Coordinates of C-alpha atoms and ligand atoms in Angstrom, one line a residue:
M13 CA 44.5 -32.7 9.5
A14 CA 43.5 -35.7 10.8
L15 CA 45.4 -39.1 12.2
L16 CA 45.5 -42.9 11.5
Q17 CA 47.4 -45.4 13.3
I18 CA 49.7 -48.4 12.0
S19 CA 52.3 -49.5 13.0
E20 CA 55.4 -49.9 12.0
P21 CA 57.2 -52.6 11.1
G22 CA 60.9 -51.9 12.1
M23 CA 61.3 -49.0 13.3
S24 CA 61.6 -51.0 16.5
T25 CA 65.1 -51.1 18.2
A26 CA 66.2 -53.5 21.1
P27 CA 65.3 -52.1 24.8
H28 CA 68.4 -51.6 25.4
Q29 CA 68.9 -49.2 22.2
R30 CA 66.1 -46.8 23.6
Q31 CA 66.3 -43.9 22.1
L32 CA 65.8 -40.9 24.5
A33 CA 62.8 -38.7 22.7
A34 CA 60.7 -35.8 23.6
G35 CA 56.8 -34.5 24.0
I36 CA 56.9 -30.3 24.0
D37 CA 54.2 -28.0 24.3
L38 CA 55.1 -24.7 22.7
G39 CA 52.6 -22.5 24.5
T40 CA 51.7 -18.8 23.4
T41 CA 52.0 -18.2 27.6
N42 CA 54.0 -21.7 29.3
S43 CA 55.8 -24.3 27.1
L44 CA 57.0 -27.5 28.4
I45 CA 58.9 -30.6 27.7
A46 CA 57.6 -34.3 29.0
T47 CA 58.8 -37.8 28.3
V48 CA 58.7 -41.7 28.8
R49 CA 60.2 -43.9 31.5
S50 CA 59.1 -46.7 32.2
G51 CA 56.4 -46.9 30.4
Q52 CA 54.4 -43.8 31.4
A53 CA 54.9 -39.6 30.7
E54 CA 56.4 -37.5 32.8
T55 CA 56.6 -33.2 32.5
L56 CA 60.4 -32.9 33.6
S57 CA 61.3 -29.1 35.1
D58 CA 64.3 -26.8 36.4
L59 CA 66.5 -27.2 39.1
N60 CA 63.5 -25.0 41.1
G61 CA 61.2 -27.6 41.0
Q62 CA 59.4 -26.1 37.9
H63 CA 57.3 -27.4 35.3
L64 CA 56.4 -24.5 33.9
L65 CA 58.7 -22.3 31.1
P66 CA 57.2 -19.4 30.9
S67 CA 57.3 -18.7 27.1
V68 CA 59.7 -15.4 27.9
I69 CA 62.6 -14.6 26.6
H70 CA 64.7 -11.2 28.2
Y71 CA 67.3 -9.6 25.3
H72 CA 71.0 -8.4 27.0
A73 CA 73.1 -6.6 25.1
D74 CA 76.0 -8.6 26.4
K75 CA 74.9 -11.5 26.7
A76 CA 72.3 -14.6 26.0
P77 CA 69.0 -13.6 26.7
V78 CA 67.3 -15.2 29.8
V79 CA 64.1 -17.4 28.9
G80 CA 61.4 -18.4 31.3
H81 CA 61.1 -17.6 35.0
D82 CA 64.0 -14.9 34.7
A83 CA 63.1 -13.3 31.8
Y84 CA 59.3 -12.4 33.4
Q85 CA 61.0 -10.2 36.3
Y86 CA 61.2 -7.6 32.6
M87 CA 58.1 -7.6 31.0
A88 CA 57.7 -4.6 33.5
N89 CA 60.9 -2.4 33.5
D90 CA 61.9 -3.7 30.0
S91 CA 59.4 -4.4 28.1
E92 CA 61.1 -3.1 24.7
N93 CA 64.1 -6.2 25.0
T94 CA 61.5 -8.4 26.8
L95 CA 59.5 -10.7 24.3
S96 CA 56.1 -13.2 25.3
S97 CA 53.7 -14.2 23.3
V98 CA 55.8 -15.0 20.0
K99 CA 53.5 -17.5 19.0
R100 CA 51.4 -15.0 17.9
L101 CA 53.6 -14.2 15.2
L102 CA 54.9 -17.3 14.0
G103 CA 54.6 -17.8 10.5
R104 CA 53.0 -14.5 10.0
G105 CA 54.5 -11.9 7.3
K106 CA 54.3 -8.5 7.4
N107 CA 50.9 -8.3 5.9
D108 CA 49.8 -9.8 8.6
L109 CA 51.6 -7.7 11.8
K110 CA 48.8 -5.1 11.1
T111 CA 45.9 -6.7 13.2
L112 CA 49.1 -7.7 16.2
L113 CA 50.5 -4.9 15.7
G114 CA 48.4 -3.0 18.7
T115 CA 48.9 -5.7 20.5
L116 CA 52.3 -6.2 21.0
P117 CA 54.5 -3.4 22.6
Y118 CA 58.0 -4.4 20.6
V119 CA 59.5 -2.1 18.2
F120 CA 59.9 -3.8 14.0
A121 CA 62.7 -3.7 12.1
D122 CA 62.3 -1.6 8.8
T123 CA 63.7 -4.4 6.9
D124 CA 62.8 -6.3 2.9
S125 CA 62.6 -9.9 4.3
M126 CA 59.2 -11.1 4.7
V127 CA 59.5 -12.3 7.7
P128 CA 59.2 -9.3 10.3
R129 CA 62.5 -8.7 13.1
I130 CA 61.8 -6.8 16.4
K131 CA 64.6 -5.0 17.6
T132 CA 66.7 -5.4 21.0
V133 CA 69.7 -4.2 22.6
A134 CA 70.8 -8.1 20.7
G135 CA 69.9 -6.7 17.8
E136 CA 66.6 -7.9 15.5
V137 CA 64.9 -11.0 16.3
S138 CA 62.4 -12.8 14.4
A139 CA 59.7 -15.6 16.2
I140 CA 61.3 -17.8 14.5
E141 CA 64.7 -17.0 16.1
A142 CA 62.8 -16.2 19.4
S143 CA 60.9 -19.8 19.7
A144 CA 64.2 -21.4 19.0
E145 CA 65.5 -19.9 22.3
I146 CA 62.4 -21.7 24.1
L147 CA 63.2 -24.7 22.9
R148 CA 66.6 -24.3 23.1
V149 CA 65.9 -24.0 27.0
L150 CA 63.7 -27.4 26.7
K151 CA 66.1 -28.9 25.1
Q152 CA 68.8 -28.8 27.0
R153 CA 66.4 -29.2 30.2
A154 CA 66.3 -32.8 29.0
E155 CA 69.0 -33.6 28.3
A156 CA 70.6 -33.0 31.7
I157 CA 68.1 -34.7 33.3
L158 CA 68.2 -37.9 30.5
G159 CA 71.7 -37.2 30.7
D160 CA 72.0 -38.0 26.8
E161 CA 70.5 -36.0 23.6
L162 CA 67.8 -36.5 21.7
S163 CA 67.1 -38.4 19.6
G164 CA 64.2 -36.5 18.2
V165 CA 60.4 -34.3 19.7
V166 CA 57.2 -34.1 18.6
I167 CA 56.0 -30.1 18.8
T168 CA 52.4 -29.5 19.4
V169 CA 50.5 -26.5 17.1
P170 CA 47.4 -25.3 17.1
A171 CA 44.9 -27.2 14.8
Y172 CA 44.2 -24.1 12.7
F173 CA 48.4 -23.4 12.1
D174 CA 48.2 -23.1 8.3
E175 CA 51.7 -24.4 6.7
A176 CA 53.8 -21.4 7.1
Q177 CA 53.4 -21.5 10.9
R178 CA 53.8 -25.3 10.2
Q179 CA 56.7 -24.2 8.7
A180 CA 58.2 -21.6 11.2
T181 CA 57.5 -23.8 13.6
R182 CA 59.5 -26.4 12.3
D183 CA 62.7 -23.7 11.2
A184 CA 62.0 -23.1 15.4
A185 CA 62.9 -26.3 16.5
K186 CA 66.6 -26.2 13.4
L187 CA 67.9 -23.4 14.4
A188 CA 67.3 -24.7 18.8
D189 CA 68.9 -28.4 17.2
L190 CA 66.3 -30.5 17.2
N191 CA 65.4 -33.3 15.0
V192 CA 61.5 -33.2 14.9
F193 CA 59.6 -36.5 14.9
R194 CA 56.2 -35.3 13.8
L195 CA 54.3 -32.0 14.5
L196 CA 51.2 -33.1 16.1
N197 CA 48.0 -30.4 16.9
E198 CA 47.4 -29.7 20.6
P199 CA 44.3 -31.4 20.1
T200 CA 45.4 -34.8 19.1
A201 CA 48.0 -34.9 21.4
A202 CA 45.4 -34.2 25.0
A203 CA 43.4 -37.1 23.7
V204 CA 46.4 -39.1 23.3
A205 CA 47.5 -38.5 26.9
Y206 CA 43.4 -39.6 28.2
G207 CA 44.4 -42.6 25.9
L208 CA 41.2 -42.5 23.4
D209 CA 43.0 -43.3 20.9
K210 CA 42.4 -46.2 22.0
K211 CA 39.3 -46.4 22.1
E212 CA 37.1 -47.3 18.6
E213 CA 35.5 -44.6 17.9
G214 CA 33.3 -41.6 19.2
V215 CA 33.6 -38.1 19.0
I216 CA 35.9 -35.7 21.0
A217 CA 35.6 -31.9 22.3
V218 CA 38.8 -30.4 23.5
Y219 CA 38.3 -26.9 25.0
D220 CA 42.2 -25.3 25.5
L221 CA 41.0 -22.2 27.9
G222 CA 45.4 -21.2 28.3
G223 CA 46.5 -17.6 29.2
G224 CA 45.6 -15.3 26.1
T225 CA 43.5 -17.7 23.4
F226 CA 40.5 -20.0 23.6
D227 CA 40.4 -22.4 21.4
I228 CA 37.8 -25.3 20.8
S229 CA 38.4 -28.2 18.4
I230 CA 35.7 -31.3 17.6
L231 CA 37.6 -34.5 16.9
R232 CA 36.3 -37.9 15.5
L233 CA 37.8 -40.7 16.0
N234 CA 37.0 -43.8 13.8
K235 CA 39.4 -47.1 13.5
G236 CA 42.3 -44.7 14.6
V237 CA 42.2 -42.6 13.0
F238 CA 41.3 -38.5 13.9
E239 CA 39.8 -36.4 12.7
V240 CA 39.3 -32.6 12.7
L241 CA 36.0 -32.6 12.5
A242 CA 35.9 -28.0 12.9
T243 CA 38.6 -25.9 15.2
G244 CA 36.7 -22.6 16.4
G245 CA 37.9 -20.1 19.4
N246 CA 39.1 -16.6 20.4
S247 CA 42.6 -15.4 19.7
A248 CA 42.1 -12.7 22.2
L249 CA 40.1 -14.2 24.4
G250 CA 42.3 -16.3 28.0
G251 CA 43.0 -16.4 31.3
D252 CA 44.3 -12.4 30.7
D253 CA 40.8 -11.0 30.5
F254 CA 39.2 -12.8 34.0
D255 CA 42.4 -11.1 35.5
H256 CA 41.8 -7.5 34.2
V257 CA 38.2 -8.1 34.8
I258 CA 39.3 -9.1 38.8
A259 CA 41.4 -5.5 38.0
E260 CA 38.7 -3.5 37.4
W261 CA 36.7 -4.5 39.2
V262 CA 39.0 -3.4 42.1
L263 CA 39.7 -0.5 40.6
A264 CA 36.0 0.2 41.1
Q265 CA 35.7 -0.6 44.5
A266 CA 38.9 1.5 45.5
G267 CA 37.0 4.3 43.3
L268 CA 40.0 3.9 41.5
T269 CA 38.6 3.9 37.4
H270 CA 40.5 6.6 36.6
T271 CA 43.7 6.3 37.2
D272 CA 46.7 5.5 34.1
D273 CA 49.1 5.2 37.0
K274 CA 50.3 2.3 34.9
D275 CA 53.4 0.5 37.7
L276 CA 49.6 1.2 39.7
L277 CA 48.1 -1.1 37.2
R278 CA 51.0 -3.5 36.4
Q279 CA 50.9 -4.9 40.0
L280 CA 46.9 -4.9 40.3
S281 CA 47.3 -7.6 37.0
V282 CA 49.4 -10.1 39.0
A283 CA 47.6 -9.1 42.3
A284 CA 44.8 -10.3 39.9
R285 CA 46.1 -13.1 38.7
I286 CA 46.9 -14.4 42.0
A287 CA 44.0 -13.8 42.8
K288 CA 41.9 -15.8 40.4
E289 CA 44.3 -18.2 40.8
A290 CA 43.9 -18.6 44.8
L291 CA 40.3 -19.0 43.6
S292 CA 40.4 -21.8 42.3
D293 CA 42.2 -23.8 45.8
S294 CA 39.8 -21.4 48.1
A295 CA 36.3 -19.8 48.8
E296 CA 37.7 -16.2 48.6
A297 CA 40.6 -14.2 48.2
T298 CA 42.2 -10.9 49.5
L299 CA 43.2 -7.8 47.5
S300 CA 44.6 -4.4 48.5
L301 CA 45.2 -1.1 46.1
G302 CA 46.8 1.4 48.5
N303 CA 45.2 1.4 51.4
W304 CA 41.2 -0.5 50.1
Q305 CA 41.1 -3.7 51.7
G306 CA 38.8 -6.0 50.0
V307 CA 37.3 -9.5 49.2
L308 CA 36.6 -11.1 46.4
D309 CA 33.5 -14.2 46.8
Q310 CA 32.8 -16.3 44.2
A311 CA 29.3 -15.5 44.0
T312 CA 31.3 -12.0 42.9
F313 CA 34.2 -13.6 40.7
Q314 CA 31.6 -16.2 39.0
Q315 CA 29.9 -12.8 38.2
L316 CA 32.3 -11.1 37.0
V317 CA 33.4 -13.4 34.5
E318 CA 30.2 -15.0 33.4
P319 CA 30.4 -12.6 30.5
L320 CA 33.7 -14.6 29.2
V321 CA 32.7 -17.8 30.0
K322 CA 29.5 -17.7 27.9
K323 CA 32.0 -15.9 25.1
T324 CA 33.7 -19.7 25.3
L325 CA 30.7 -21.5 24.8
K326 CA 29.1 -19.6 22.3
S327 CA 32.3 -20.9 20.3
C328 CA 31.7 -24.6 21.4
R329 CA 28.3 -24.2 20.2
R330 CA 30.1 -22.7 16.4
A331 CA 32.0 -25.5 16.1
L332 CA 29.7 -28.0 16.7
R333 CA 27.2 -26.7 14.4
D334 CA 30.3 -26.2 11.9
A335 CA 30.8 -30.5 12.7
E336 CA 27.3 -31.2 11.6
I337 CA 27.3 -33.0 15.9
S338 CA 24.8 -32.6 18.2
K339 CA 26.0 -32.0 22.0
N340 CA 24.7 -36.1 23.0
E341 CA 27.3 -36.8 19.8
I342 CA 29.9 -36.3 22.1
M343 CA 31.5 -39.3 23.5
D344 CA 34.4 -37.2 26.1
V345 CA 35.0 -33.7 26.4
V346 CA 38.9 -32.6 27.8
M347 CA 39.9 -30.0 29.2
V348 CA 43.1 -28.4 28.7
G349 CA 44.8 -25.0 29.3
G350 CA 46.1 -23.9 32.8
S351 CA 42.9 -21.9 33.0
T352 CA 40.6 -24.9 32.6
R353 CA 41.4 -25.6 36.9
M354 CA 38.8 -22.4 37.6
P355 CA 36.1 -24.5 38.9
Y356 CA 33.4 -22.7 37.6
V357 CA 34.4 -23.0 34.2
R358 CA 34.3 -26.5 34.9
R359 CA 31.6 -26.8 35.6
R360 CA 30.1 -24.2 32.9
V361 CA 30.9 -26.9 30.4
G362 CA 30.2 -29.8 32.1
E363 CA 26.1 -28.3 31.8
F364 CA 26.6 -26.6 28.8
F365 CA 28.6 -30.3 26.9
E366 CA 25.7 -32.6 29.7
R367 CA 28.6 -34.3 31.1
P368 CA 31.7 -34.2 33.7
P369 CA 34.3 -33.2 31.5
L370 CA 37.5 -35.6 30.9
I371 CA 40.2 -33.2 34.5
D372 CA 41.9 -35.7 36.2
I373 CA 45.4 -35.4 34.3
D374 CA 47.3 -31.7 35.0
P375 CA 45.6 -29.3 31.9
D376 CA 48.3 -27.1 31.8
R377 CA 50.5 -30.6 30.8
V378 CA 48.2 -32.7 28.8
V379 CA 49.7 -31.2 25.3
A380 CA 52.8 -32.0 26.6
L381 CA 52.4 -35.6 28.1
G382 CA 50.9 -36.8 25.0
A383 CA 52.9 -35.4 22.9
A384 CA 56.0 -38.1 24.6
Y385 CA 53.7 -41.3 23.9
Q386 CA 53.8 -39.9 20.7
A387 CA 57.4 -39.5 20.5
D388 CA 58.4 -42.3 22.2
V389 CA 56.9 -44.6 19.4
L390 CA 58.3 -42.6 16.8
A391 CA 61.5 -43.4 18.6
G392 CA 61.0 -46.8 17.7
N393 CA 61.0 -47.8 21.9
K394 CA 57.6 -49.5 21.3
P395 CA 57.5 -53.5 20.9
D396 CA 55.9 -53.7 17.1
G397 CA 53.2 -53.4 16.5
E398 CA 52.3 -50.9 18.9
M399 CA 50.4 -48.4 17.0
L400 CA 51.1 -44.7 15.1
L401 CA 49.9 -41.9 14.8
L402 CA 50.0 -40.5 11.2
D403 CA 48.1 -37.8 9.3
V404 CA 45.7 -37.8 6.6
I405 CA 45.3 -35.3 3.3
P406 CA 42.9 -32.7 4.2
L407 CA 42.0 -32.5 -0.1
S408 CA 41.7 -34.1 -2.2
L409 CA 44.6 -34.6 -5.2
G410 CA 44.0 -34.4 -8.8
I411 CA 44.6 -33.3 -11.9
E412 CA 43.8 -31.5 -15.2
M413 CA 41.4 -33.2 -18.0
M414 CA 40.7 -31.9 -21.5
G415 CA 37.3 -29.1 -20.7
G416 CA 38.1 -28.5 -17.1
L417 CA 37.8 -31.1 -15.7
V418 CA 39.3 -32.8 -12.9
E419 CA 40.3 -35.9 -12.4
K420 CA 40.9 -37.5 -8.9
V421 CA 44.2 -39.3 -7.8
I422 CA 44.6 -39.9 -4.0
S423 CA 41.1 -38.8 -2.4
R424 CA 40.6 -37.1 1.1
N425 CA 41.7 -38.2 4.4
T426 CA 44.2 -40.7 3.0
T427 CA 46.6 -41.5 4.9
I428 CA 50.2 -40.4 4.4
P429 CA 52.6 -41.8 3.4
V430 CA 50.8 -42.3 0.2
A431 CA 51.5 -43.2 -3.7
R432 CA 49.0 -43.7 -5.9
A433 CA 50.0 -43.9 -9.6
Q434 CA 46.6 -43.5 -12.4
E435 CA 47.4 -43.5 -16.2
F436 CA 46.2 -41.0 -19.2
T437 CA 46.9 -40.2 -22.7
T438 CA 47.0 -37.6 -25.2
Y439 CA 44.1 -36.5 -27.0
K440 CA 45.4 -35.1 -29.9
D441 CA 47.4 -36.9 -32.8
G442 CA 50.8 -36.1 -32.8
Q443 CA 50.9 -35.0 -29.3
T444 CA 54.1 -34.6 -27.7
A445 CA 53.8 -33.0 -25.3
M446 CA 51.3 -32.9 -22.0
S447 CA 50.8 -30.2 -19.1
I448 CA 50.0 -31.8 -16.3
H449 CA 48.0 -28.8 -13.4
I450 CA 47.6 -29.8 -10.3
L451 CA 44.6 -29.9 -7.7
Q452 CA 43.2 -29.9 -4.4
G453 CA 39.7 -29.9 -3.8
E454 CA 36.6 -32.0 -4.4
R455 CA 34.7 -30.8 -6.6
D456 CA 34.4 -31.0 -10.4
T457 CA 36.1 -28.2 -12.3
V458 CA 38.9 -26.4 -12.5
E459 CA 37.7 -22.9 -11.5
T460 CA 36.5 -24.1 -8.2
N461 CA 39.8 -26.2 -6.7
R462 CA 42.5 -24.3 -5.6
S463 CA 45.6 -25.2 -8.1
L464 CA 48.6 -26.3 -7.0
G465 CA 51.3 -26.3 -9.7
K466 CA 51.5 -27.0 -12.9
F467 CA 54.3 -28.3 -14.6
I468 CA 54.9 -30.1 -18.6
L469 CA 56.0 -33.4 -20.1
R470 CA 57.7 -33.1 -23.5
G471 CA 59.4 -35.3 -25.8
I472 CA 56.2 -38.2 -25.4
P473 CA 56.8 -40.3 -28.9
P474 CA 54.0 -38.3 -31.7
L475 CA 51.8 -41.7 -31.6
S476 CA 47.9 -41.4 -32.5
A477 CA 45.3 -39.6 -29.7
G478 CA 45.2 -42.0 -27.6
V479 CA 48.0 -43.9 -27.9
A480 CA 50.5 -42.7 -25.6
R481 CA 50.5 -44.2 -21.6
I482 CA 51.5 -41.4 -19.3
K483 CA 51.6 -42.4 -15.8
V484 CA 51.2 -39.6 -13.5
T485 CA 52.8 -40.9 -10.0
F486 CA 51.4 -38.6 -7.4
Q487 CA 53.2 -39.0 -4.1
V488 CA 52.6 -37.3 -0.9
D489 CA 55.1 -38.0 2.3
A490 CA 54.8 -37.7 6.3
D491 CA 55.3 -33.9 5.8
G492 CA 52.7 -33.3 4.2
L493 CA 55.1 -32.8 1.1
L494 CA 53.4 -33.7 -2.3
N495 CA 55.3 -35.0 -5.5
V496 CA 54.2 -35.5 -8.7
S497 CA 56.0 -37.4 -11.7
A498 CA 55.0 -38.1 -15.3
E499 CA 56.7 -40.5 -17.2
E500 CA 55.6 -41.6 -20.8
A501 CA 55.6 -45.8 -20.7
S502 CA 57.5 -47.1 -24.5
T503 CA 60.3 -44.3 -24.5
G504 CA 60.9 -43.5 -20.0
I505 CA 60.8 -40.0 -20.9
K506 CA 60.0 -38.1 -17.3
A507 CA 59.3 -34.7 -15.3
Q508 CA 58.0 -34.1 -11.8
I509 CA 57.4 -31.2 -9.2
E510 CA 57.4 -31.5 -5.5
I511 CA 54.8 -28.9 -4.0
K512 CA 53.1 -28.4 -0.2
P513 CA 50.0 -29.4 -1.1
S514 CA 48.5 -27.7 1.8
Y515 CA 50.6 -24.6 1.8
G516 CA 48.7 -21.6 3.5
L517 CA 45.0 -23.0 4.0
T518 CA 44.2 -22.4 6.5
D519 CA 41.8 -24.7 8.0
N520 CA 38.6 -23.3 8.3
E521 CA 39.3 -22.5 4.3
I522 CA 39.6 -26.1 4.0
E523 CA 36.4 -26.6 5.8
T524 CA 34.6 -23.7 3.4
M525 CA 36.1 -25.8 0.6
L526 CA 34.4 -29.2 1.8
R527 CA 31.4 -27.3 3.3
E528 CA 31.1 -25.9 -0.8
S529 CA 32.2 -28.8 -2.4
M530 CA 28.7 -30.7 -0.9
E531 CA 27.0 -28.1 -1.2
N532 CA 27.4 -28.2 -4.9
A533 CA 27.4 -31.9 -5.1
Q534 CA 24.3 -31.4 -7.8
G535 CA 25.9 -28.7 -9.8
D536 CA 28.8 -30.4 -9.6
M537 CA 27.1 -33.5 -11.0
E538 CA 25.6 -31.7 -14.5
L539 CA 28.7 -29.1 -15.3
R540 CA 31.0 -32.4 -15.6
R541 CA 28.4 -33.8 -17.3
L542 CA 28.6 -31.1 -19.6
R543 CA 32.0 -30.6 -20.3
E544 CA 32.6 -34.1 -21.0
V545 CA 29.9 -33.8 -23.7
Q546 CA 32.0 -30.8 -25.1
V547 CA 35.0 -32.3 -24.7
E548 CA 33.5 -35.6 -26.7
A549 CA 32.1 -32.7 -29.8
D550 CA 35.8 -31.6 -29.8
R551 CA 37.4 -34.7 -30.4
V552 CA 34.2 -35.4 -32.6
L553 CA 35.2 -32.5 -34.7
E554 CA 39.0 -32.2 -35.1
A555 CA 38.7 -36.0 -35.4
L556 CA 36.5 -35.2 -38.5
D557 CA 38.7 -32.8 -39.9
A558 CA 41.7 -34.7 -40.1
A559 CA 39.7 -37.2 -41.7
M560 CA 38.5 -34.9 -44.1
Q561 CA 41.7 -32.7 -44.9
T562 CA 43.1 -36.2 -45.8
D563 CA 40.9 -38.5 -48.1
A564 CA 37.8 -36.7 -48.6
D565 CA 38.6 -35.7 -52.4
A566 CA 38.7 -39.2 -53.0
L567 CA 36.3 -41.4 -51.3
L568 CA 33.4 -38.2 -51.4
D569 CA 31.0 -36.4 -54.1
N570 CA 30.2 -33.2 -53.8
I571 CA 26.9 -32.9 -52.9
E572 CA 27.3 -36.2 -49.6
K573 CA 30.6 -33.4 -48.3
E574 CA 28.5 -30.4 -48.4
C575 CA 25.8 -32.9 -46.1
L576 CA 28.9 -34.1 -43.9
L577 CA 30.2 -30.0 -43.3
E578 CA 25.6 -29.2 -42.9
A579 CA 26.0 -31.4 -40.3
R580 CA 29.8 -31.3 -39.1
Q581 CA 28.7 -26.7 -38.6
R582 CA 25.9 -28.1 -36.2
L583 CA 27.5 -29.3 -34.2
L584 CA 29.9 -26.5 -34.2
E585 CA 27.1 -24.7 -32.7
A586 CA 25.5 -26.4 -30.7
R587 CA 29.0 -27.0 -28.4
Q588 CA 28.8 -23.3 -28.1
Q589 CA 25.7 -23.6 -26.2
D590 CA 26.0 -25.5 -22.8
N591 CA 23.7 -27.4 -23.5
H592 CA 24.2 -31.3 -22.9
D593 CA 21.1 -32.6 -24.7
V594 CA 21.1 -30.6 -27.5
I595 CA 25.5 -30.9 -28.1
T596 CA 24.8 -35.2 -27.9
N597 CA 21.8 -34.3 -30.0
A598 CA 23.7 -32.6 -33.2
M599 CA 27.3 -35.8 -32.2
K600 CA 24.4 -38.8 -32.6
A601 CA 23.4 -36.6 -36.0
L602 CA 26.8 -36.0 -37.8
E603 CA 28.0 -39.5 -36.0
K604 CA 24.9 -40.3 -38.4
T605 CA 25.7 -38.8 -41.7
A606 CA 29.3 -39.5 -41.6
E607 CA 28.3 -43.0 -41.7
F608 CA 28.7 -44.1 -45.0
Y609 CA 32.0 -41.9 -44.8
V610 CA 33.2 -43.8 -42.0
E611 CA 32.3 -47.2 -44.3
R612 CA 34.2 -46.3 -46.9
R613 CA 37.9 -45.0 -44.9
M614 CA 37.3 -48.5 -43.6
N615 CA 37.7 -50.5 -47.0
L616 CA 40.3 -47.9 -47.6
S617 CA 42.4 -48.7 -43.9
I618 CA 42.0 -52.8 -44.2
K619 CA 43.8 -51.8 -48.3
T620 CA 46.4 -49.9 -46.9
A621 CA 47.2 -52.1 -43.7
M622 CA 47.5 -55.2 -46.7
S623 CA 49.2 -52.8 -48.5
G624 CA 52.1 -52.3 -44.9
H625 CA 50.5 -49.0 -44.3
N626 CA 49.0 -48.4 -41.8
V627 CA 46.3 -45.2 -41.6
D628 CA 44.3 -44.7 -38.2
E629 CA 40.8 -45.3 -38.9
F630 CA 38.2 -42.3 -37.8
Ligands
ADP25 P1 49.2 -21.5 27.1 O1 48.7 -22.4 26.6 O2 48.6 -19.7 26.7 O3 50.7 -21.2 27.1 P2 48.3 -21.8 30.0 O4 48.0 -23.3 29.3 O5 49.4 -22.2 30.4 O6 48.3 -21.2 28.4 O7 47.9 -21.0 30.7 C1 48.2 -20.1 31.8 C2 46.4 -19.5 32.0 O8 45.8 -20.4 33.0 C3 46.9 -17.7 33.2 O9 46.2 -17.5 32.2 C4 47.5 -18.5 34.4 O10 46.7 -17.3 35.1 C5 46.4 -20.1 34.3 N1 45.8 -20.6 35.7 C6 47.3 -21.7 35.3 N2 46.7 -22.2 37.5 C7 46.0 -21.6 37.4 C8 44.4 -22.2 38.5 N3 44.7 -22.3 39.6 N4 43.2 -21.8 38.4 C9 42.8 -20.3 37.4 N5 43.9 -20.0 36.2 C10 45.2 -20.4 36.9
MG26 MG1 48.5 -24.5 25.3

């Protein structure tokens, strides 16, 4: 999804009515809340001065769940009741669980509900409810510090989150009693924090290495529009894996490679993380295990983590290829996530993109800070004319026409909210109903687009084909919700449908659809020409049949009739062949043969018209 800046007049309020707003980074490992004060975004800390809230929830049998640092300590000895990384489950159905199950220590409940529920001592909870606990703590923190209720928040989500995952995030916010102004893509938020949205144009790479995930996003900024060109990464590669290779090294050094002492391994992984983080500031770190004690220096560390760093760069290369962007077209590289504090990671990323990455803003906080700037604008705290980021629709929206063709009503990358209307007409004489089939995609035919929904407009007055005027309006609101309505002009009868246009479509699927549309553009154009001439042939055949039924006996002799029927038969046969020229020729031949008949009908119709009747001309 991409974003566009516009000014939204009338949204601003007087300075003394300043609305409290916040940006929230709801992370897999850590979550944060930030707000803008005196024009500057800052993250808000807890009473101990901690800004990061570990995304960990510990459930108790007889009291409210504990979130954050205090929940952390239960990860080891009460893992079933201590939920972490619930973001991985957000918006996921039971079917998605199979691939995730092995990685999660929880006991899932056997329910009929599509949403998986985890068994805890406090009852069954879903990822949405668990996320709501995190959001609730952040909300309380902000309101305690700011001294009033938040008017609304911007919550960030990964660029690849699909509609279900985004909806689940919104649901969690609703449970936490938060008003969500908007969800914002994490890489876009990071770019906003660096003020890159103020630049005219350019391509930006956002390298996000967190605790358990790696995401690379390639964004194009053009006159205030952020468009996601490609996303990539690895949902099972992050800081934890760096800890793991250090732990393995320690075990090997201590001669303990075959231990299965769980407590020992857990302690070791904590020690490994501490050593890794220390190595971001110091030349070496000391580690011990039982009687063994050793020193991990930078050279050894770099050698250990090299395969992991290489993997991230491979994803970067692939994302660039998907985006059809070469390295030297990248204007800025933004570093996000705690793991980009590692100097070695920074160096390798800089070498890869051939330019120093942006590291001035704390990589833990950069996403929350960008979201806070956005929330501040959306709350109306900026003077008139201040820029506001808006989404654009990722794929074109259109409706099905005769012959299985798609007519685009709103084209891709149009800023939302948007409303577009187009007039359509009936295809047959006396047609009283019209089926409106809504499609999403870039290609020309129904089969190659994604069907979003259908509805029928009934009660159209029975007029000749092409006379009725049906206005079809597509309206997409700021959240991407599509409403399609159809209205017949003379009677005002109306029908409508509401759809989520990107429901279930991942960015990858969107990309695939776009790529296919480009690859097939030539073929599609030919197919469109063929379908159009087939529709035209059908129309001619139907009109001829209707005319002959009314007055052939009166206006034609037997030989003339036979001639016409033969030409008709030839067109009918040609129609079956998928060849544009064959159909066109047969149609021309029929039109030629029918010329005298059309002439006679016109004379007749003039006569009837003069005597007060009206007959449709052929
Ligand atoms: P997420 O986006 O998954 O919530 P974060 O962006 O908060 O995760 O990153 C957490 C990871 O960052 C952890 O693996 C942590 O060890 C790592 N990290 C934090 N500080 C440092 C540091 N100074 N050096 C190296 N790694 C760090
Ligand atoms: Mg993160």
